[in-house]
Structure formats: C-alpha cells, structure tokens
Amino acid sequence: MTQSTDATGEAADNTYDVVVIGAGPVGENVADRARAAGLSAAIVESELVGGECSYWACMPSKALLRPVVARADARRVPGLRHLVEGDLDASAVLAHRDAYASHWKDDGQVGWLDSIGVDLFRGHGRLAGTRRVTVTAADGTVTELAARHAVAVCTGSRAVVPDLPGAADAKPWTSREATSADHVPGRLVVVGGGVVGVEMATVWQALGSRVTLLVRGGGLLPKMEPFAGELVADALREAGAEVRTDTSVKAVRRDGATVTVELDGGDRIEADEVLFATGRAPRTDDLGLDTVGLEAGAWLSVDDSCQVAGSDWLYAVGDVNHRALLTHQGKYQARIAGAAIAARARRVPILETDRWGAHSATADHDAVPQVVFTDPEAASAGLTLAAAEEAGHRVRAVDYDLASVAGSGLYADGYRGRARMVVDLDREVLLGVTFVGPGVGELIHSATVAIAGEVPVDRLWHAVPAYPTISEVWLRLLETYRG
C-alpha cells in the first residue's frame, strides 16, 4: 500500500527538513550534522544500519589483518619471535572478525540513531521527484517521505565483477565475501592489485590459503608512489604468495568445488575460490534518478559542498560522488554537506565555499589520507609525485630510507621501508607524503595536518620529532631537502 498525502501533496506525517538515503557511516554523519543544527532528519536503509564499512569492508577487514600484522611484528622482535613461529589460529581470527562486524547485526547502530533523534525507515529508498523519496519495505509497503530542505544520497558503491566468460556462474568472491567468509580456502586467486586485492591476499595467505595474485598492470597499488607497491609485492612473495603482474584474466569456470581461471597467455590456474577486486560502481541504478533528470546508474557530480550539479536541494555524499572512495573521506564530506545544508536552511546569504572554507570539501582534492594495512603498511596523504607534476606544480621529491631512522631499528629487526615528501617549490609547502614500512599507519596524520594546514617547510623545521621514534623520519626528510 501507499501512505496517504495531504492536500499539498506532502506526506501527511513524514515531512522532514532532511531525508538521507543510505545509513552507512556517511549517511549517519549527514543525519547527525542535520540534527546538531536543529533540523529534523529521517534516514532510509535497505540493508544494515552502519553500511558497507561496518560489516563488509573497513571493520571486518582490519579485524582480519590485525592478528596477521601483529604476528609479523612480533617475529621481528628479539625474545618474541620463537613464541610466534606457529600458524595463526584461523578460527580465533574469524571469531575476532565476527565480533568487530557486530555479528552482522545493527542493533547498536540503530540505538545510536534513536539517541540523536533520527527516524529510521527500513526499505529501498528511491527519489520520486523534487525533495521526495519513497521507501519500499520488504513486505511491499510503500512510505512517502518529503524533505523541506534537502535529500542526501549516501548509497555508496558496490564491487564490480568484470564481464568475463563464465564469471556469472563461477560464484566469485567480491570484497563482501572476502571479508565475511567463514572458512579458509585452500587455494585462492585474487584478481586486482589495488587496496582490497593486496589486503585480502595478505589476510588469506597468512591464514593458510595458497594465494595467487593476478594484476593487469605493472605493479601493485597503482594510485600510490611506485615504491609502495614494490615493497608490498616483495613482502607478499616472501610470505609465500605468487604475484603475477602484466596478467589478464580471459575466462573463469567453476566445476563443483574447483574454479579454473584462464589467462590471456593460455595458462590456467585452479583454485577453491576466486576474488575479483577490480573496481567499484555507484549504487544509483535503482534510485529514481530519472525522476529528477539524472542518469540511472551514474556517479553523481557535485560541487565542493556536495550539492548535485544543477540542483538546489539534492546532495550526493561519499562514494556515490566518486571524489574519494574512502570511508573517512566520505564522513568528512558528510560534515561539510551537513554544515552547508544547515546554512542554506537558515538562509545564510553567502556560504564559505572558498578553498578550505567551512562549506567546501577541499581536502578531497589536496589532502586525502589513506592507509593500506598490509605488512608492510603503506600510508599516503595528498598528491604523489606523478600527480603533482601532472597538475602543473613545480615540485621536488625527497626520499629517505626509513630503516635508517633509530626508531625503526628499535621497532623491528631487519626493518624495511621508505618515505617520500613532495614539496611545492614555489610555495615551499608539502603537496604529498608517503610512508611504507611496519607501523607507519599512525604517522600519516602528521602528514595530513602539514598538507591541509599548508605549513611552510621552514616552520616544519621547528616541529621537533621525539627521539627515538619512527617519526624522526620527518627531520631526516627536511635535512635531505635542505641539503
């Protein structure tokens, strides 16, 4: 059935200042910022409140990786390595993962929404014209919602399985199956050398799978500095995984419990499971975009306040706008969009949409941080050298061997790593920083602050790193830059 509407055409009891479609971390933050500004808010979710990150991405993947990396670190510390030579307890690791995925129940997240006064509507949300959303519940009931000020699309993205012969019938894993599997496959083929590919190869190799990683390009982690992928590939090979670059998959075939992956060169690889980690697509194909003049299935183009181009009420926040497909970046966009929605609701005459303004997601362009939780970790913020040069900046890259820092040697015997900072020579500020090595993930926020704050190199000289920590690499980079 469909809920009745009043004489104005608005939903009789379901009109809100803001309606959010998608209750992942991004949608939750948009709703939270709306409520903090005194606006009423409703949120629509077709699966679990908490979204991809909580149940099939960030949280379960990092819960799987933490025991792997902790064991690797312990093996490099005198007095400990003999205690951790055995295999990981796979069942304990999977149970740890289950706990961090809340056993795929969203009671806690629902309770949080209730605590901040956001109404939850379960079902599939679709746009139904300007400032209107319909919600189709599992039983077919349709509820109409209306928004006074804004509708925010926060539906995220989904994994893409390439259109290869046999792929549809081979029951391949995507990131969802890889992070939620309840058993360790004996043989696993991972297709794709990006973040999901290398993290899941790291996990399942350590848990006992015989992993083959197939990469179409020439190296791993292509969006980071080249040395990041090189060091991660070396470590995967040392751990026992087979890494093949410049390799394309031609077809996939499943025969019972065995999957056969056919390569362009004619080789065939047999495995128990195949994981495709080859890209993402927006969850906009069944969103009613056609009712507001937009293309179904497309990424949504937005300005820096996350308002959809050509609209004064529709926002697209997080993965769905294709600016930076990272949970923390989507949450940042949500804070910006929430502030912009509130300001426009108050009819603020001029928003702060200039660079680094309160209503401008500038960091999406200039200061995106990321950590790849492999062993070694790879962490970056801002632009790579190649991206900075392509953008027309006059730059200099400064490299330093992380193993030469006293704190690295104390952290682990045989430490291997590398650091790079990319300096804008015209403004004498940092455009990008990359660290690769054990334990470097916790270093990257210092780089993010330096880049977002546009801290002059001369001022960074006065930011004294504590001795003996790995962060002393900052001093070494600056010394190398000064000469």
mmCIF file of N, CA and C in Angstrom, residues 332-405:
data_model
loop_
_atom_site.group_PDB
_atom_site.id
_atom_site.type_symbol
_atom_site.label_atom_id
_atom_site.label_comp_id
_atom_site.label_asym_id
_atom_site.label_seq_id
_atom_site.Cartn_x
_atom_site.Cartn_y
_atom_site.Cartn_z
ATOM 1 N N TYR A 332 34.011 12.955 6.170
ATOM 2 C CA TYR A 332 34.418 14.368 6.074
ATOM 3 C C TYR A 332 33.456 15.139 5.166
ATOM 4 N N GLN A 333 33.149 14.566 4.009
ATOM 5 C CA GLN A 333 32.186 15.203 3.118
ATOM 6 C C GLN A 333 30.841 15.385 3.811
ATOM 7 N N ALA A 334 30.455 14.404 4.619
ATOM 8 C CA ALA A 334 29.176 14.489 5.328
ATOM 9 C C ALA A 334 29.154 15.665 6.293
ATOM 10 N N ARG A 335 30.274 15.902 6.955
ATOM 11 C CA ARG A 335 30.335 17.046 7.867
ATOM 12 C C ARG A 335 30.227 18.360 7.094
ATOM 13 N N ILE A 336 30.902 18.412 5.934
ATOM 14 C CA ILE A 336 30.826 19.614 5.098
ATOM 15 C C ILE A 336 29.406 19.798 4.556
ATOM 16 N N ALA A 337 28.838 18.726 3.996
ATOM 17 C CA ALA A 337 27.493 18.811 3.426
ATOM 18 C C ALA A 337 26.467 19.154 4.497
ATOM 19 N N GLY A 338 26.604 18.544 5.679
ATOM 20 C CA GLY A 338 25.677 18.841 6.761
ATOM 21 C C GLY A 338 25.708 20.311 7.145
ATOM 22 N N ALA A 339 26.905 20.867 7.199
ATOM 23 C CA ALA A 339 27.039 22.298 7.516
ATOM 24 C C ALA A 339 26.429 23.159 6.426
ATOM 25 N N ALA A 340 26.633 22.758 5.161
ATOM 26 C CA ALA A 340 26.083 23.523 4.038
ATOM 27 C C ALA A 340 24.561 23.452 4.021
ATOM 28 N N ILE A 341 24.005 22.265 4.274
ATOM 29 C CA ILE A 341 22.547 22.113 4.309
ATOM 30 C C ILE A 341 21.953 23.005 5.408
ATOM 31 N N ALA A 342 22.590 22.977 6.574
ATOM 32 C CA ALA A 342 22.085 23.782 7.690
ATOM 33 C C ALA A 342 22.167 25.272 7.380
ATOM 34 N N ALA A 343 23.278 25.698 6.774
ATOM 35 C CA ALA A 343 23.435 27.119 6.442
ATOM 36 C C ALA A 343 22.391 27.563 5.431
ATOM 37 N N ARG A 344 22.152 26.728 4.428
ATOM 38 C CA ARG A 344 21.153 27.087 3.420
ATOM 39 C C ARG A 344 19.751 27.066 4.013
ATOM 40 N N ALA A 345 19.498 26.154 4.958
ATOM 41 C CA ALA A 345 18.190 26.121 5.619
ATOM 42 C C ALA A 345 17.957 27.398 6.417
ATOM 43 N N ARG A 346 19.027 27.957 6.978
ATOM 44 C CA ARG A 346 18.925 29.209 7.732
ATOM 45 C C ARG A 346 18.974 30.427 6.813
ATOM 46 N N ARG A 347 19.078 30.168 5.514
ATOM 47 C CA ARG A 347 19.151 31.219 4.503
ATOM 48 C C ARG A 347 20.359 32.132 4.713
ATOM 49 N N VAL A 348 21.485 31.525 5.078
ATOM 50 C CA VAL A 348 22.732 32.282 5.149
ATOM 51 C C VAL A 348 23.025 32.822 3.755
ATOM 52 N N PRO A 349 23.232 34.127 3.591
ATOM 53 C CA PRO A 349 23.324 34.711 2.247
ATOM 54 C C PRO A 349 24.534 34.236 1.451
ATOM 55 N N ILE A 350 25.665 34.068 2.091
ATOM 56 C CA ILE A 350 26.870 33.649 1.377
ATOM 57 C C ILE A 350 27.534 32.520 2.161
ATOM 58 N N LEU A 351 27.668 31.357 1.534
ATOM 59 C CA LEU A 351 28.328 30.239 2.190
ATOM 60 C C LEU A 351 29.847 30.359 2.061
ATOM 61 N N GLU A 352 30.558 29.714 2.961
ATOM 62 C CA GLU A 352 32.022 29.708 2.926
ATOM 63 C C GLU A 352 32.495 28.578 2.016
ATOM 64 N N THR A 353 32.381 28.815 0.714
ATOM 65 C CA THR A 353 32.734 27.785 -0.254
ATOM 66 C C THR A 353 34.093 28.028 -0.908
ATOM 67 N N ASP A 354 34.835 28.979 -0.355
ATOM 68 C CA ASP A 354 36.175 29.177 -0.868
ATOM 69 C C ASP A 354 37.065 28.015 -0.405
ATOM 70 N N ARG A 355 38.294 27.973 -0.912
ATOM 71 C CA ARG A 355 39.215 26.891 -0.578
ATOM 72 C C ARG A 355 39.424 26.819 0.933
ATOM 73 N N TRP A 356 39.228 25.635 1.497
ATOM 74 C CA TRP A 356 39.324 25.352 2.930
ATOM 75 C C TRP A 356 38.233 26.055 3.739
ATOM 76 N N GLY A 357 37.169 26.488 3.070
ATOM 77 C CA GLY A 357 36.061 27.101 3.776
ATOM 78 C C GLY A 357 35.218 26.070 4.511
ATOM 79 N N ALA A 358 34.347 26.551 5.409
ATOM 80 C CA ALA A 358 33.527 25.657 6.230
ATOM 81 C C ALA A 358 32.555 24.821 5.419
ATOM 82 N N HIS A 359 32.242 25.262 4.204
ATOM 83 C CA HIS A 359 31.271 24.550 3.368
ATOM 84 C C HIS A 359 31.919 24.028 2.088
ATOM 85 N N SER A 360 33.210 23.733 2.143
ATOM 86 C CA SER A 360 33.937 23.284 0.954
ATOM 87 C C SER A 360 34.821 22.091 1.297
ATOM 88 N N ALA A 361 34.583 20.969 0.636
ATOM 89 C CA ALA A 361 35.347 19.742 0.890
ATOM 90 C C ALA A 361 36.677 19.780 0.125
ATOM 91 N N THR A 362 37.502 20.754 0.457
ATOM 92 C CA THR A 362 38.772 20.969 -0.240
ATOM 93 C C THR A 362 39.719 19.791 -0.087
ATOM 94 N N ALA A 363 39.670 19.129 1.054
ATOM 95 C CA ALA A 363 40.602 18.018 1.286
ATOM 96 C C ALA A 363 40.445 16.907 0.254
ATOM 97 N N ASP A 364 39.261 16.797 -0.358
ATOM 98 C CA ASP A 364 39.074 15.788 -1.406
ATOM 99 C C ASP A 364 40.071 15.955 -2.543
ATOM 100 N N HIS A 365 40.495 17.183 -2.775
ATOM 101 C CA HIS A 365 41.432 17.458 -3.861
ATOM 102 C C HIS A 365 42.883 17.439 -3.394
ATOM 103 N N ASP A 366 43.127 17.925 -2.183
ATOM 104 C CA ASP A 366 44.501 18.250 -1.791
ATOM 105 C C ASP A 366 45.069 17.448 -0.635
ATOM 106 N N ALA A 367 44.243 16.810 0.175
ATOM 107 C CA ALA A 367 44.790 16.210 1.402
ATOM 108 C C ALA A 367 44.073 14.926 1.786
ATOM 109 N N VAL A 368 43.915 14.022 0.842
ATOM 110 C CA VAL A 368 43.262 12.739 1.132
ATOM 111 C C VAL A 368 44.272 11.783 1.762
ATOM 112 N N PRO A 369 44.015 11.296 2.981
ATOM 113 C CA PRO A 369 44.902 10.306 3.584
ATOM 114 C C PRO A 369 44.392 8.882 3.343
ATOM 115 N N GLN A 370 45.314 7.937 3.321
ATOM 116 C CA GLN A 370 44.929 6.533 3.168
ATOM 117 C C GLN A 370 45.991 5.645 3.781
ATOM 118 N N VAL A 371 45.541 4.561 4.417
ATOM 119 C CA VAL A 371 46.461 3.553 4.931
ATOM 120 C C VAL A 371 46.058 2.205 4.354
ATOM 121 N N VAL A 372 47.021 1.479 3.817
ATOM 122 C CA VAL A 372 46.828 0.110 3.366
ATOM 123 C C VAL A 372 47.437 -0.779 4.442
ATOM 124 N N PHE A 373 46.623 -1.624 5.065
ATOM 125 C CA PHE A 373 47.030 -2.333 6.272
ATOM 126 C C PHE A 373 47.676 -3.681 5.966
ATOM 127 N N THR A 374 48.592 -3.679 5.035
ATOM 128 C CA THR A 374 49.359 -4.868 4.712
ATOM 129 C C THR A 374 50.587 -4.918 5.625
ATOM 130 N N ASP A 375 51.452 -5.903 5.381
ATOM 131 C CA ASP A 375 52.754 -5.935 6.047
ATOM 132 C C ASP A 375 53.807 -5.924 4.940
ATOM 133 N N PRO A 376 54.484 -4.788 4.710
ATOM 134 C CA PRO A 376 54.461 -3.543 5.463
ATOM 135 C C PRO A 376 53.221 -2.706 5.152
ATOM 136 N N GLU A 377 52.916 -1.793 6.072
ATOM 137 C CA GLU A 377 51.843 -0.853 5.809
ATOM 138 C C GLU A 377 52.295 0.180 4.778
ATOM 139 N N ALA A 378 51.332 0.671 4.009
ATOM 140 C CA ALA A 378 51.590 1.754 3.061
ATOM 141 C C ALA A 378 50.616 2.874 3.391
ATOM 142 N N ALA A 379 51.151 4.059 3.618
ATOM 143 C CA ALA A 379 50.314 5.188 4.035
ATOM 144 C C ALA A 379 50.671 6.412 3.210
ATOM 145 N N SER A 380 49.651 7.150 2.799
ATOM 146 C CA SER A 380 49.909 8.334 1.987
ATOM 147 C C SER A 380 48.900 9.416 2.304
ATOM 148 N N ALA A 381 49.287 10.654 2.014
ATOM 149 C CA ALA A 381 48.381 11.800 2.116
ATOM 150 C C ALA A 381 48.736 12.767 0.999
ATOM 151 N N GLY A 382 47.722 13.369 0.401
ATOM 152 C CA GLY A 382 47.983 14.343 -0.661
ATOM 153 C C GLY A 382 48.357 13.694 -1.975
ATOM 154 N N LEU A 383 49.176 14.400 -2.756
ATOM 155 C CA LEU A 383 49.489 14.005 -4.127
ATOM 156 C C LEU A 383 50.767 13.170 -4.205
ATOM 157 N N THR A 384 50.771 12.221 -5.140
ATOM 158 C CA THR A 384 52.021 11.565 -5.491
ATOM 159 C C THR A 384 52.859 12.517 -6.339
ATOM 160 N N LEU A 385 54.115 12.155 -6.547
ATOM 161 C CA LEU A 385 54.981 12.965 -7.401
ATOM 162 C C LEU A 385 54.389 13.086 -8.799
ATOM 163 N N ALA A 386 53.936 11.967 -9.357
ATOM 164 C CA ALA A 386 53.384 11.991 -10.713
ATOM 165 C C ALA A 386 52.131 12.850 -10.795
ATOM 166 N N ALA A 387 51.253 12.742 -9.786
ATOM 167 C CA ALA A 387 50.016 13.533 -9.796
ATOM 168 C C ALA A 387 50.316 15.021 -9.649
ATOM 169 N N ALA A 388 51.303 15.359 -8.821
ATOM 170 C CA ALA A 388 51.665 16.772 -8.645
ATOM 171 C C ALA A 388 52.222 17.357 -9.936
ATOM 172 N N GLU A 389 53.065 16.590 -10.613
ATOM 173 C CA GLU A 389 53.628 17.061 -11.880
ATOM 174 C C GLU A 389 52.543 17.191 -12.938
ATOM 175 N N GLU A 390 51.629 16.226 -12.958
ATOM 176 C CA GLU A 390 50.529 16.268 -13.939
ATOM 177 C C GLU A 390 49.638 17.473 -13.709
ATOM 178 N N ALA A 391 49.506 17.892 -12.442
ATOM 179 C CA ALA A 391 48.683 19.057 -12.111
ATOM 180 C C ALA A 391 49.393 20.371 -12.411
ATOM 181 N N GLY A 392 50.637 20.295 -12.846
ATOM 182 C CA GLY A 392 51.353 21.503 -13.245
ATOM 183 C C GLY A 392 52.185 22.160 -12.162
ATOM 184 N N HIS A 393 52.346 21.496 -11.022
ATOM 185 C CA HIS A 393 53.159 22.071 -9.951
ATOM 186 C C HIS A 393 54.652 21.894 -10.253
ATOM 187 N N ARG A 394 55.442 22.847 -9.822
ATOM 188 C CA ARG A 394 56.904 22.708 -9.872
ATOM 189 C C ARG A 394 57.333 22.106 -8.541
ATOM 190 N N VAL A 395 57.768 20.859 -8.582
ATOM 191 C CA VAL A 395 57.943 20.106 -7.348
ATOM 192 C C VAL A 395 59.311 19.424 -7.284
ATOM 193 N N ARG A 396 59.616 18.997 -6.075
ATOM 194 C CA ARG A 396 60.793 18.162 -5.830
ATOM 195 C C ARG A 396 60.391 17.039 -4.880
ATOM 196 N N ALA A 397 60.777 15.821 -5.218
ATOM 197 C CA ALA A 397 60.538 14.681 -4.338
ATOM 198 C C ALA A 397 61.783 14.439 -3.493
ATOM 199 N N VAL A 398 61.572 14.250 -2.196
ATOM 200 C CA VAL A 398 62.664 13.970 -1.262
ATOM 201 C C VAL A 398 62.402 12.597 -0.663
ATOM 202 N N ASP A 399 63.355 11.675 -0.831
ATOM 203 C CA ASP A 399 63.202 10.300 -0.349
ATOM 204 C C ASP A 399 64.160 10.028 0.805
ATOM 205 N N TYR A 400 63.737 9.098 1.679
ATOM 206 C CA TYR A 400 64.614 8.690 2.767
ATOM 207 C C TYR A 400 64.332 7.237 3.119
ATOM 208 N N ASP A 401 65.404 6.517 3.434
ATOM 209 C CA ASP A 401 65.293 5.111 3.828
ATOM 210 C C ASP A 401 64.817 5.047 5.279
ATOM 211 N N LEU A 402 63.613 4.547 5.489
ATOM 212 C CA LEU A 402 63.068 4.505 6.839
ATOM 213 C C LEU A 402 63.881 3.604 7.770
ATOM 214 N N ALA A 403 64.572 2.640 7.204
ATOM 215 C CA ALA A 403 65.379 1.744 8.035
ATOM 216 C C ALA A 403 66.537 2.477 8.703
ATOM 217 N N SER A 404 66.880 3.664 8.194
ATOM 218 C CA SER A 404 67.996 4.424 8.754
ATOM 219 C C SER A 404 67.604 5.265 9.967
ATOM 220 N N VAL A 405 66.330 5.267 10.320
ATOM 221 C CA VAL A 405 65.862 6.018 11.485
ATOM 222 C C VAL A 405 65.986 5.135 12.729
#
